[in-house]
């Protein structure tokens, strides 16, 4: 075998019979992996015989190739001429969307003008690539579940008390025994590197720097667990989300949040449509139907669907929870409970926590908003709150909404999209690697400028504290005794 490869030699391997790709100037034979790829063979074949770095790197952790391919399939480096050619192509060719993103980044408002999480999302939607935005913002079908997750909070109102001692206010709590400065955690959300080159580590640093917020790391993170853990402060807590594969042997990872609401890909049309929109935007034209022309099979999975393919669709409370207990001694939470009945079954199965969630409206259309499920659970089966911790996520953008959930018995709430948006706005650390002469080659100097992630955590903390004081309580524990009632007649 050659010690290095030319572009001409690699270009010959561009079919199902022999498929090679270039990733970061290294050549890989992916022929036998085509049918095993979760996202399908088509996307690999699109780049067969060519450089696939730009498509691969934003959505894969650094150790993905080593885990997916045998060592002999790593064929070696490209030759110097090939490397120079690829570098010139990358630096000289810029897409319309890349130019648009650059202009939007230059036009960002000062961080202090972002007053709430909605403001942060507005900026993020301008600076994100179209592909990234389509993945982050997408929800299933007509995105009604996504809208109703947020709308549900407007159906509940506070019964505020006055003349209470609230000059001191403690917003801290514990989640599965771990301290958090506010009753909020980062819910598992994949592919942060689509929005920022530092990926999930950007969120890790922003949540650990001053705030001690717990981060749930997605199984589909775009960085390896090791890379994310390396970015964490020594005292920071990281939870791990688990998507169970149909083969138990593939799922033995350090994970405690078992995701149960995404056993099959959903119909996320915004994400599926993105390649068509990008293609038309870049070319300036749209294809038209031609009579007799052979149709090309469309990718009906999208970025999101490719991540979910291959997960276990036969999980049960009776079998899966005992199996998970057998492979980890860590606390176990179930993520994706969508009704009172399953909350009861989870508690009876002995899990340590449940996360009421419909996957941010990304899976089943017309699934019950988590806030509504929480309300029903509190009314129908209050004993569940004594058996395990209860959390919710989905549709939360205000501190008042966090407090509403706590008034109904939730221990904490998770936010996913808001953290993806905040880290994508590029208000972030400038990292300077300390030289080896200082014997700190793995450490970084951090400038004092706040990040987008820090900004939204600070906003939430301020909003939560303000709501608590105006509600007449001075600690999170007191919220359990706050009176509550729906604004409208219950639809039970």
Tab-separated table of C-alpha atoms in Angstrom:
chain	number	residue	atom	x	y	z
A	1	UNK	CA	0.000	0.000	0.000
A	2	UNK	CA	1.111	3.541	-0.704
A	3	UNK	CA	2.474	5.596	2.198
A	4	UNK	CA	0.386	8.537	0.961
A	5	UNK	CA	-2.364	9.036	-1.595
A	6	UNK	CA	-2.992	11.463	-4.433
A	7	UNK	CA	-6.379	12.990	-5.171
A	8	UNK	CA	-6.421	11.153	-8.503
A	9	UNK	CA	-5.965	7.771	-6.835
A	10	UNK	CA	-8.613	8.486	-4.211
A	11	UNK	CA	-11.138	9.739	-6.780
A	12	UNK	CA	-11.301	6.268	-8.352
A	13	UNK	CA	-12.951	4.892	-5.200
A	14	UNK	CA	-16.319	6.596	-5.568
A	15	UNK	CA	-18.875	3.787	-5.653
A	16	UNK	CA	-20.568	1.186	-3.495
A	17	UNK	CA	-18.012	-1.351	-4.662
A	18	UNK	CA	-15.148	0.769	-3.300
A	19	UNK	CA	-15.754	3.931	-1.287
A	20	UNK	CA	-12.909	6.005	0.158
A	21	UNK	CA	-13.202	9.390	1.840
A	22	UNK	CA	-10.750	12.022	3.021
A	23	UNK	CA	-11.236	13.365	6.543
A	24	UNK	CA	-8.738	15.859	7.936
A	25	UNK	CA	-6.176	14.832	5.300
A	26	UNK	CA	-6.453	11.139	6.197
A	27	UNK	CA	-7.866	8.469	3.868
A	28	UNK	CA	-10.451	5.937	5.062
A	29	UNK	CA	-12.003	2.937	3.312
A	30	UNK	CA	-15.677	3.065	4.290
A	31	UNK	CA	-16.997	0.503	1.796
A	32	UNK	CA	-18.035	-2.056	4.407
A	33	UNK	CA	-19.466	0.650	6.670
A	34	UNK	CA	-21.949	2.025	4.115
A	35	UNK	CA	-24.925	-0.046	5.270
A	36	UNK	CA	-24.048	0.349	8.946
A	37	UNK	CA	-23.930	4.150	8.869
A	38	UNK	CA	-26.843	5.468	10.996
A	39	UNK	CA	-27.466	8.271	8.509
A	40	UNK	CA	-27.594	5.898	5.549
A	41	UNK	CA	-25.175	5.172	2.718
A	42	UNK	CA	-26.248	8.038	0.440
A	43	UNK	CA	-24.494	10.803	2.372
A	44	UNK	CA	-21.220	8.842	2.404
A	45	UNK	CA	-21.455	8.034	-1.285
A	46	UNK	CA	-22.003	11.724	-1.993
A	47	UNK	CA	-18.439	12.317	-0.783
A	48	UNK	CA	-16.898	9.020	-1.932
A	49	UNK	CA	-13.561	9.666	-3.608
A	50	UNK	CA	-13.457	13.228	-2.227
A	51	UNK	CA	-12.732	15.323	0.832
A	52	UNK	CA	-15.599	14.880	3.337
A	53	UNK	CA	-14.138	16.916	6.188
A	54	UNK	CA	-16.591	19.817	6.005
A	55	UNK	CA	-19.580	17.461	6.163
A	56	UNK	CA	-18.114	15.089	8.738
A	57	UNK	CA	-16.458	17.294	11.340
A	58	UNK	CA	-19.409	19.406	12.610
A	59	UNK	CA	-21.499	16.351	13.562
A	60	UNK	CA	-19.005	13.731	14.730
A	61	UNK	CA	-16.842	13.497	17.867
A	62	UNK	CA	-13.099	13.072	17.487
A	63	UNK	CA	-13.205	9.371	18.405
A	64	UNK	CA	-16.062	8.386	16.050
A	65	UNK	CA	-13.839	6.939	13.316
A	66	UNK	CA	-11.804	4.884	15.748
A	67	UNK	CA	-15.011	3.423	17.222
A	68	UNK	CA	-16.690	2.750	13.876
A	69	UNK	CA	-13.913	1.480	11.643
A	70	UNK	CA	-11.265	-1.233	12.132
A	71	UNK	CA	-7.724	0.080	12.190
A	72	UNK	CA	-6.885	-1.410	8.789
A	73	UNK	CA	-9.560	0.784	7.181
A	74	UNK	CA	-7.483	3.855	8.034
A	75	UNK	CA	-5.374	3.767	4.893
A	76	UNK	CA	-3.029	6.665	5.625
A	77	UNK	CA	-2.455	10.344	4.772
A	78	UNK	CA	-2.937	12.178	1.505
A	79	UNK	CA	0.218	13.386	-0.223
A	80	UNK	CA	1.494	16.977	0.156
A	81	UNK	CA	0.155	18.066	-3.237
A	82	UNK	CA	-3.305	16.785	-2.321
A	83	UNK	CA	-3.181	18.559	1.030
A	84	UNK	CA	-2.218	21.845	-0.635
A	85	UNK	CA	-5.011	21.484	-3.184
A	86	UNK	CA	-7.655	20.825	-0.525
A	87	UNK	CA	-6.417	23.743	1.564
A	88	UNK	CA	-6.613	26.112	-1.426
A	89	UNK	CA	-10.132	24.911	-2.218
A	90	UNK	CA	-11.272	25.445	1.358
A	91	UNK	CA	-9.822	28.942	1.624
A	92	UNK	CA	-10.822	30.167	-1.837
A	93	UNK	CA	-14.372	28.812	-2.088
A	94	UNK	CA	-16.960	30.290	0.240
A	95	UNK	CA	-20.656	29.568	-0.058
A	96	UNK	CA	-23.353	32.227	-0.033
A	97	UNK	CA	-24.558	30.921	3.312
A	98	UNK	CA	-21.062	31.166	4.812
A	99	UNK	CA	-20.825	34.774	3.638
A	100	UNK	CA	-24.233	35.511	5.120
A	101	UNK	CA	-23.154	34.036	8.474
A	102	UNK	CA	-19.959	36.144	8.480
A	103	UNK	CA	-21.946	39.320	7.862
A	104	UNK	CA	-24.446	38.430	10.594
A	105	UNK	CA	-21.656	37.763	13.105
A	106	UNK	CA	-20.169	41.190	12.397
A	107	UNK	CA	-23.581	42.781	12.982
A	108	UNK	CA	-24.273	41.163	16.376
A	109	UNK	CA	-25.501	43.531	19.089
A	110	UNK	CA	-23.439	43.986	22.271
A	111	UNK	CA	-24.015	41.201	24.781
A	112	UNK	CA	-25.502	43.598	27.339
A	113	UNK	CA	-28.357	44.383	24.931
A	114	UNK	CA	-29.543	40.778	25.084
A	115	UNK	CA	-32.067	41.022	27.902
A	116	UNK	CA	-33.798	37.641	27.740
A	117	UNK	CA	-33.594	34.223	26.138
A	118	UNK	CA	-35.820	35.288	23.248
A	119	UNK	CA	-33.349	38.061	22.374
A	120	UNK	CA	-30.555	35.477	22.306
A	121	UNK	CA	-32.555	33.216	19.998
A	122	UNK	CA	-33.249	36.091	17.589
A	123	UNK	CA	-29.514	36.759	17.228
A	124	UNK	CA	-28.706	33.037	16.960
A	125	UNK	CA	-31.182	32.546	14.141
A	126	UNK	CA	-29.301	35.195	12.160
A	127	UNK	CA	-25.765	33.895	12.764
A	128	UNK	CA	-26.385	30.145	12.470
A	129	UNK	CA	-25.817	28.373	9.174
A	130	UNK	CA	-29.017	27.280	7.499
A	131	UNK	CA	-28.190	23.627	8.171
A	132	UNK	CA	-27.561	24.261	11.864
A	133	UNK	CA	-30.719	26.329	12.304
A	134	UNK	CA	-32.803	23.729	10.481
A	135	UNK	CA	-31.573	21.060	12.875
A	136	UNK	CA	-31.836	23.103	16.086
A	137	UNK	CA	-35.228	24.658	15.350
A	138	UNK	CA	-36.914	21.687	13.705
A	139	UNK	CA	-39.807	19.830	15.274
A	140	UNK	CA	-42.098	17.103	14.031
A	141	UNK	CA	-44.786	17.532	11.345
A	142	UNK	CA	-46.432	20.967	11.619
A	143	UNK	CA	-44.489	21.800	14.817
A	144	UNK	CA	-47.679	22.117	16.877
A	145	UNK	CA	-46.227	20.204	19.830
A	146	UNK	CA	-43.295	22.608	19.847
A	147	UNK	CA	-45.623	25.618	20.010
A	148	UNK	CA	-47.891	24.062	22.646
A	149	UNK	CA	-44.950	23.259	24.929
A	150	UNK	CA	-44.477	27.003	25.340
A	151	UNK	CA	-48.172	27.896	25.263
A	152	UNK	CA	-48.920	25.517	28.144
A	153	UNK	CA	-47.163	27.798	30.629
A	154	UNK	CA	-49.588	30.616	29.842
A	155	UNK	CA	-52.445	28.504	31.218
A	156	UNK	CA	-51.145	28.653	34.802
A	157	UNK	CA	-51.032	31.682	37.093
A	158	UNK	CA	-49.442	32.370	40.482
A	159	UNK	CA	-51.283	32.869	43.740
A	160	UNK	CA	-48.729	35.333	45.104
A	161	UNK	CA	-48.314	36.151	48.806
A	162	UNK	CA	-47.040	39.446	50.233
A	163	UNK	CA	-45.594	40.752	53.494
A	164	UNK	CA	-42.985	37.973	53.627
A	165	UNK	CA	-39.268	38.234	54.391
A	166	UNK	CA	-37.629	38.048	50.973
A	167	UNK	CA	-34.620	40.383	51.196
A	168	UNK	CA	-32.450	37.258	51.038
A	169	UNK	CA	-33.261	34.792	48.286
A	170	UNK	CA	-31.596	31.414	47.705
A	171	UNK	CA	-32.156	30.003	44.205
A	172	UNK	CA	-29.904	26.972	44.678
A	173	UNK	CA	-31.101	23.364	44.785
A	174	UNK	CA	-29.827	19.825	44.388
A	175	UNK	CA	-30.462	17.515	41.444
A	176	UNK	CA	-29.906	13.833	42.175
A	177	UNK	CA	-27.824	14.959	45.119
A	178	UNK	CA	-25.634	17.387	43.159
A	179	UNK	CA	-25.742	21.110	43.862
A	180	UNK	CA	-26.944	23.568	41.249
A	181	UNK	CA	-27.015	27.344	41.687
A	182	UNK	CA	-30.460	27.466	40.087
A	183	UNK	CA	-33.081	24.732	39.505
A	184	UNK	CA	-32.077	24.491	35.849
A	185	UNK	CA	-29.878	22.024	33.960
A	186	UNK	CA	-28.744	21.715	30.359
A	187	UNK	CA	-30.972	19.078	28.812
A	188	UNK	CA	-29.371	16.649	26.385
A	189	UNK	CA	-29.087	18.303	22.967
A	190	UNK	CA	-26.990	16.963	20.122
A	191	UNK	CA	-24.545	18.488	17.636
A	192	UNK	CA	-23.505	21.689	19.365
A	193	UNK	CA	-20.549	21.889	16.972
A	194	UNK	CA	-22.965	22.788	14.186
A	195	UNK	CA	-23.323	26.153	15.894
A	196	UNK	CA	-19.835	26.678	17.338
A	197	UNK	CA	-16.487	24.993	16.578
A	198	UNK	CA	-15.950	24.248	20.286
A	199	UNK	CA	-19.228	22.328	20.400
A	200	UNK	CA	-20.516	20.971	23.702
A	201	UNK	CA	-17.326	22.085	25.472
A	202	UNK	CA	-18.432	25.664	24.841
A	203	UNK	CA	-21.576	24.971	26.887
A	204	UNK	CA	-19.550	23.130	29.536
A	205	UNK	CA	-17.235	26.077	30.114
A	206	UNK	CA	-20.109	28.569	30.145
A	207	UNK	CA	-22.078	26.610	32.743
A	208	UNK	CA	-19.131	25.855	35.020
A	209	UNK	CA	-17.301	29.167	35.052
A	210	UNK	CA	-19.333	30.833	37.829
A	211	UNK	CA	-22.725	29.189	37.903
A	212	UNK	CA	-22.235	25.462	38.626
A	213	UNK	CA	-25.058	24.406	36.313
A	214	UNK	CA	-25.331	20.680	35.589
A	215	UNK	CA	-24.961	19.675	31.944
A	216	UNK	CA	-26.555	16.551	30.509
A	217	UNK	CA	-24.317	15.368	27.681
A	218	UNK	CA	-26.118	13.869	24.699
A	219	UNK	CA	-25.217	10.435	23.331
A	220	UNK	CA	-25.129	12.245	19.985
A	221	UNK	CA	-22.746	14.960	21.106
A	222	UNK	CA	-20.421	16.290	18.434
A	223	UNK	CA	-17.483	15.985	20.851
A	224	UNK	CA	-16.270	12.900	22.684
A	225	UNK	CA	-17.120	12.499	26.355
A	226	UNK	CA	-13.411	12.864	27.115
A	227	UNK	CA	-13.223	16.219	25.300
A	228	UNK	CA	-16.270	17.525	27.171
A	229	UNK	CA	-15.046	16.285	30.557
A	230	UNK	CA	-11.667	17.928	29.914
A	231	UNK	CA	-13.429	21.284	29.485
A	232	UNK	CA	-15.315	20.923	32.777
A	233	UNK	CA	-14.115	22.412	36.045
A	234	UNK	CA	-13.021	19.874	38.687
A	235	UNK	CA	-16.205	20.336	40.715
A	236	UNK	CA	-18.645	20.445	37.792
A	237	UNK	CA	-21.281	17.719	37.459
A	238	UNK	CA	-21.970	16.113	34.088
A	239	UNK	CA	-24.946	13.825	33.516
A	240	UNK	CA	-24.990	11.500	30.532
A	241	UNK	CA	-27.912	10.789	28.256
A	242	UNK	CA	-28.341	7.276	26.872
A	243	UNK	CA	-30.050	6.262	23.668
A	244	UNK	CA	-30.260	2.486	23.975
A	245	UNK	CA	-29.376	0.509	20.855
A	246	UNK	CA	-31.195	-2.696	20.012
A	247	UNK	CA	-27.980	-4.565	20.830
A	248	UNK	CA	-27.343	-4.184	24.566
A	249	UNK	CA	-23.610	-4.535	24.044
A	250	UNK	CA	-23.530	-1.272	22.144
A	251	UNK	CA	-25.112	0.663	24.997
A	252	UNK	CA	-22.699	0.036	27.877
A	253	UNK	CA	-21.656	3.612	28.392
A	254	UNK	CA	-21.589	5.846	31.430
A	255	UNK	CA	-25.142	7.140	31.014
A	256	UNK	CA	-27.970	7.645	33.434
A	257	UNK	CA	-30.691	9.567	31.556
A	258	UNK	CA	-32.325	6.843	29.473
A	259	UNK	CA	-34.179	8.446	26.561
A	260	UNK	CA	-37.389	6.564	25.782
A	261	UNK	CA	-39.364	8.917	23.521
A	262	UNK	CA	-37.210	8.610	20.402
A	263	UNK	CA	-37.257	4.940	19.481
A	264	UNK	CA	-37.877	5.702	15.786
A	265	UNK	CA	-37.111	8.753	13.620
A	266	UNK	CA	-39.859	11.339	13.411
A	267	UNK	CA	-40.919	13.533	10.508
A	268	UNK	CA	-38.858	16.685	11.046
A	269	UNK	CA	-39.597	18.342	7.720
A	270	UNK	CA	-37.674	21.556	8.375
A	271	UNK	CA	-34.521	19.466	8.844
A	272	UNK	CA	-35.282	17.133	5.926
A	273	UNK	CA	-35.963	20.053	3.581
A	274	UNK	CA	-32.748	21.917	4.464
A	275	UNK	CA	-30.523	20.379	1.745
A	276	UNK	CA	-33.017	21.406	-0.954
A	277	UNK	CA	-33.206	24.965	0.355
A	278	UNK	CA	-29.427	25.269	0.617
A	279	UNK	CA	-28.909	23.862	-2.879
A	280	UNK	CA	-31.405	26.283	-4.403
A	281	UNK	CA	-29.985	29.232	-2.446
A	282	UNK	CA	-26.434	28.526	-3.568
A	283	UNK	CA	-27.313	27.888	-7.212
A	284	UNK	CA	-29.885	30.651	-7.517
A	285	UNK	CA	-32.319	28.305	-9.269
A	286	UNK	CA	-34.810	25.599	-8.358
A	287	UNK	CA	-35.211	22.327	-10.272
A	288	UNK	CA	-38.490	21.669	-12.057
A	289	UNK	CA	-40.275	18.446	-12.826
A	290	UNK	CA	-39.402	16.940	-16.223
A	291	UNK	CA	-41.725	14.354	-17.736
A	292	UNK	CA	-40.024	10.975	-17.964
A	293	UNK	CA	-37.013	11.966	-15.907
A	294	UNK	CA	-35.996	9.365	-13.352
A	295	UNK	CA	-36.640	10.512	-9.789
A	296	UNK	CA	-33.854	10.432	-7.225
A	297	UNK	CA	-34.747	8.905	-3.875
A	298	UNK	CA	-34.953	11.694	-1.302
A	299	UNK	CA	-33.346	11.521	2.121
A	300	UNK	CA	-36.380	11.312	4.397
A	301	UNK	CA	-34.365	11.146	7.622
A	302	UNK	CA	-32.478	14.424	7.703
A	303	UNK	CA	-29.682	15.114	10.158
A	304	UNK	CA	-31.881	14.233	13.133
A	305	UNK	CA	-33.377	11.037	11.714
A	306	UNK	CA	-29.963	9.651	10.922
A	307	UNK	CA	-28.968	9.995	14.563
A	308	UNK	CA	-31.976	8.040	15.827
A	309	UNK	CA	-31.921	5.144	13.356
A	310	UNK	CA	-30.953	1.872	15.010
A	311	UNK	CA	-32.190	2.583	18.524
A	312	UNK	CA	-34.049	-0.035	20.540
A	313	UNK	CA	-37.778	0.063	19.781
A	314	UNK	CA	-38.571	-2.783	22.183
A	315	UNK	CA	-37.678	-1.277	25.551
A	316	UNK	CA	-39.937	-2.144	28.494
A	317	UNK	CA	-40.122	-1.091	32.128
A	318	UNK	CA	-39.875	-4.756	33.152
A	319	UNK	CA	-36.708	-5.586	31.202
A	320	UNK	CA	-34.828	-2.390	30.348
A	321	UNK	CA	-34.616	-0.824	33.815
A	322	UNK	CA	-33.179	-4.001	35.438
A	323	UNK	CA	-30.715	-4.291	32.549
A	324	UNK	CA	-29.570	-0.711	33.043
A	325	UNK	CA	-29.205	-1.317	36.794
A	326	UNK	CA	-26.912	-4.221	35.937
A	327	UNK	CA	-24.493	-2.057	33.919
A	328	UNK	CA	-24.268	1.066	36.089
A	329	UNK	CA	-24.275	1.950	39.762
A	330	UNK	CA	-25.190	5.553	38.979
A	331	UNK	CA	-28.660	7.006	39.582
A	332	UNK	CA	-31.053	6.259	36.731
A	333	UNK	CA	-33.517	8.748	35.252
A	334	UNK	CA	-35.970	8.148	32.432
A	335	UNK	CA	-36.188	10.972	29.894
A	336	UNK	CA	-39.333	11.201	27.801
A	337	UNK	CA	-42.257	10.398	30.107
A	338	UNK	CA	-45.406	11.825	28.486
A	339	UNK	CA	-48.334	10.692	30.650
A	340	UNK	CA	-49.275	10.027	34.258
A	341	UNK	CA	-49.556	6.277	33.726
A	342	UNK	CA	-45.932	5.918	32.580
A	343	UNK	CA	-44.718	8.196	35.360
A	344	UNK	CA	-46.273	5.763	37.826
A	345	UNK	CA	-44.708	2.751	36.097
A	346	UNK	CA	-41.303	4.421	36.131
A	347	UNK	CA	-41.566	5.193	39.838
A	348	UNK	CA	-42.663	1.619	40.545
A	349	UNK	CA	-39.686	0.350	38.518
A	350	UNK	CA	-37.455	2.094	41.047
A	351	UNK	CA	-35.836	4.785	38.944
A	352	UNK	CA	-34.311	7.731	40.766
A	353	UNK	CA	-35.873	10.426	38.585
A	354	UNK	CA	-38.172	11.024	35.638
A	355	UNK	CA	-37.976	13.800	33.073
A	356	UNK	CA	-41.375	14.737	31.681
A	357	UNK	CA	-40.561	15.543	28.076
A	358	UNK	CA	-41.815	15.131	24.513
A	359	UNK	CA	-38.341	15.652	23.076
A	360	UNK	CA	-38.913	19.366	22.612
A	361	UNK	CA	-41.831	18.685	20.261
A	362	UNK	CA	-39.467	16.824	17.941
A	363	UNK	CA	-41.035	13.343	18.062
A	364	UNK	CA	-44.807	12.748	18.414
A	365	UNK	CA	-47.025	15.528	17.079
A	366	UNK	CA	-49.872	16.389	19.473
A	367	UNK	CA	-48.031	14.851	22.415
A	368	UNK	CA	-49.045	16.381	25.743
A	369	UNK	CA	-47.009	19.452	26.781
A	370	UNK	CA	-44.771	18.486	29.721
A	371	UNK	CA	-46.248	21.274	31.883
A	372	UNK	CA	-49.716	19.764	31.398
A	373	UNK	CA	-48.402	16.302	32.285
A	374	UNK	CA	-46.805	17.747	35.422
A	375	UNK	CA	-50.123	19.315	36.442
A	376	UNK	CA	-52.007	16.058	35.915
A	377	UNK	CA	-49.380	14.091	37.791
A	378	UNK	CA	-49.577	16.488	40.740
A	379	UNK	CA	-53.372	16.159	40.877
A	380	UNK	CA	-53.769	12.453	40.163
A	381	UNK	CA	-50.676	10.817	41.670
A	382	UNK	CA	-48.883	13.134	44.106
A	383	UNK	CA	-47.230	10.059	45.659
A	384	UNK	CA	-44.890	9.832	42.639
A	385	UNK	CA	-43.095	12.979	43.831
A	386	UNK	CA	-42.193	11.138	47.051
A	387	UNK	CA	-40.765	8.148	45.171
A	388	UNK	CA	-38.474	9.909	42.698
A	389	UNK	CA	-37.395	13.350	41.566
A	390	UNK	CA	-39.488	14.854	38.786
A	391	UNK	CA	-38.171	17.259	36.133
A	392	UNK	CA	-39.639	18.750	32.979
A	393	UNK	CA	-38.217	20.264	29.804
A	394	UNK	CA	-39.694	21.849	26.697
A	395	UNK	CA	-40.865	25.385	25.976
A	396	UNK	CA	-39.130	27.089	28.914
A	397	UNK	CA	-37.634	30.501	28.195
A	398	UNK	CA	-38.357	32.526	31.358
A	399	UNK	CA	-37.487	32.297	35.016
A	400	UNK	CA	-41.169	32.624	35.849
A	401	UNK	CA	-41.809	29.424	33.891
A	402	UNK	CA	-39.130	27.649	35.894
A	403	UNK	CA	-40.842	28.766	39.095
A	404	UNK	CA	-44.260	27.640	37.818
A	405	UNK	CA	-42.889	24.136	37.264
A	406	UNK	CA	-41.401	24.056	40.753
A	407	UNK	CA	-44.707	25.172	42.258
A	408	UNK	CA	-46.285	22.086	40.696
A	409	UNK	CA	-43.679	19.777	42.235
A	410	UNK	CA	-40.848	19.650	39.719
A	411	UNK	CA	-37.404	19.471	41.299
A	412	UNK	CA	-35.749	21.253	38.361
A	413	UNK	CA	-36.234	21.999	34.671
A	414	UNK	CA	-34.097	21.310	31.632
A	415	UNK	CA	-33.370	23.638	28.728
A	416	UNK	CA	-31.956	22.391	25.436
A	417	UNK	CA	-32.421	24.741	22.500
A	418	UNK	CA	-31.729	27.939	24.520
A	419	UNK	CA	-28.234	26.681	25.355
A	420	UNK	CA	-27.583	25.648	21.752
A	421	UNK	CA	-28.647	29.103	20.593
A	422	UNK	CA	-26.615	30.899	23.274
A	423	UNK	CA	-23.370	29.060	22.522
A	424	UNK	CA	-23.858	29.613	18.780
A	425	UNK	CA	-23.896	33.400	19.010
A	426	UNK	CA	-20.105	33.273	19.490
A	427	UNK	CA	-19.969	35.477	22.595
A	428	UNK	CA	-17.386	33.075	23.927
A	429	UNK	CA	-14.051	32.523	25.532
A	430	UNK	CA	-10.929	33.459	23.665
A	431	UNK	CA	-8.607	30.602	24.595
A	432	UNK	CA	-4.846	30.991	24.741
A	433	UNK	CA	-2.880	27.763	25.142
A	434	UNK	CA	-0.114	28.082	27.712
A	435	UNK	CA	3.240	27.110	26.261
A	436	UNK	CA	4.930	23.839	27.138
A	437	UNK	CA	7.751	25.758	28.810
A	438	UNK	CA	5.243	26.616	31.521
A	439	UNK	CA	4.475	22.904	31.930
A	440	UNK	CA	0.761	23.522	31.427
A	441	UNK	CA	0.226	22.396	27.864
A	442	UNK	CA	-3.319	21.221	28.571
A	443	UNK	CA	-4.494	24.341	30.381
A	444	UNK	CA	-6.030	27.501	29.004
A	445	UNK	CA	-6.139	31.155	29.897
A	446	UNK	CA	-9.686	32.499	29.795
A	447	UNK	CA	-10.484	36.119	29.163
A	448	UNK	CA	-13.015	37.717	31.453
A	449	UNK	CA	-15.602	38.535	28.798
A	450	UNK	CA	-18.851	36.629	29.560
A	451	UNK	CA	-20.123	34.041	27.101
A	452	UNK	CA	-23.572	33.700	25.579
A	453	UNK	CA	-24.145	30.659	27.790
A	454	UNK	CA	-23.167	32.584	30.910
A	455	UNK	CA	-25.429	35.412	29.867
A	456	UNK	CA	-28.589	33.299	29.704
A	457	UNK	CA	-27.764	31.554	32.993
A	458	UNK	CA	-27.397	34.942	34.666
A	459	UNK	CA	-30.656	36.115	33.090
A	460	UNK	CA	-32.486	33.018	34.336
A	461	UNK	CA	-31.042	33.379	37.825
A	462	UNK	CA	-32.191	37.006	37.998
A	463	UNK	CA	-35.671	36.157	36.693
A	464	UNK	CA	-36.057	33.189	39.067
A	465	UNK	CA	-34.999	35.232	42.095
A	466	UNK	CA	-37.315	38.083	41.144
A	467	UNK	CA	-40.284	35.739	40.683
A	468	UNK	CA	-39.600	34.000	43.987
A	469	UNK	CA	-39.462	37.279	45.909
A	470	UNK	CA	-42.635	38.602	44.296
A	471	UNK	CA	-44.291	35.284	45.035
A	472	UNK	CA	-43.370	35.623	48.687
A	473	UNK	CA	-40.706	32.933	49.095
A	474	UNK	CA	-37.003	33.156	49.879
A	475	UNK	CA	-35.824	29.630	49.009
A	476	UNK	CA	-36.578	27.008	46.393
A	477	UNK	CA	-37.803	24.592	49.081
A	478	UNK	CA	-40.619	26.978	50.003
A	479	UNK	CA	-42.035	26.740	46.484
A	480	UNK	CA	-43.365	23.283	47.289
A	481	UNK	CA	-45.934	24.940	49.563
A	482	UNK	CA	-47.088	27.624	47.107
A	483	UNK	CA	-50.768	27.508	46.178
A	484	UNK	CA	-51.439	26.879	42.500
A	485	UNK	CA	-54.388	26.675	40.158
A	486	UNK	CA	-54.993	26.636	36.383
A	487	UNK	CA	-56.225	29.793	34.739
A	488	UNK	CA	-58.929	27.895	32.907
A	489	UNK	CA	-61.035	24.921	33.847
A	490	UNK	CA	-58.930	21.769	33.724
A	491	UNK	CA	-59.377	19.612	30.647
A	492	UNK	CA	-58.920	16.372	32.625
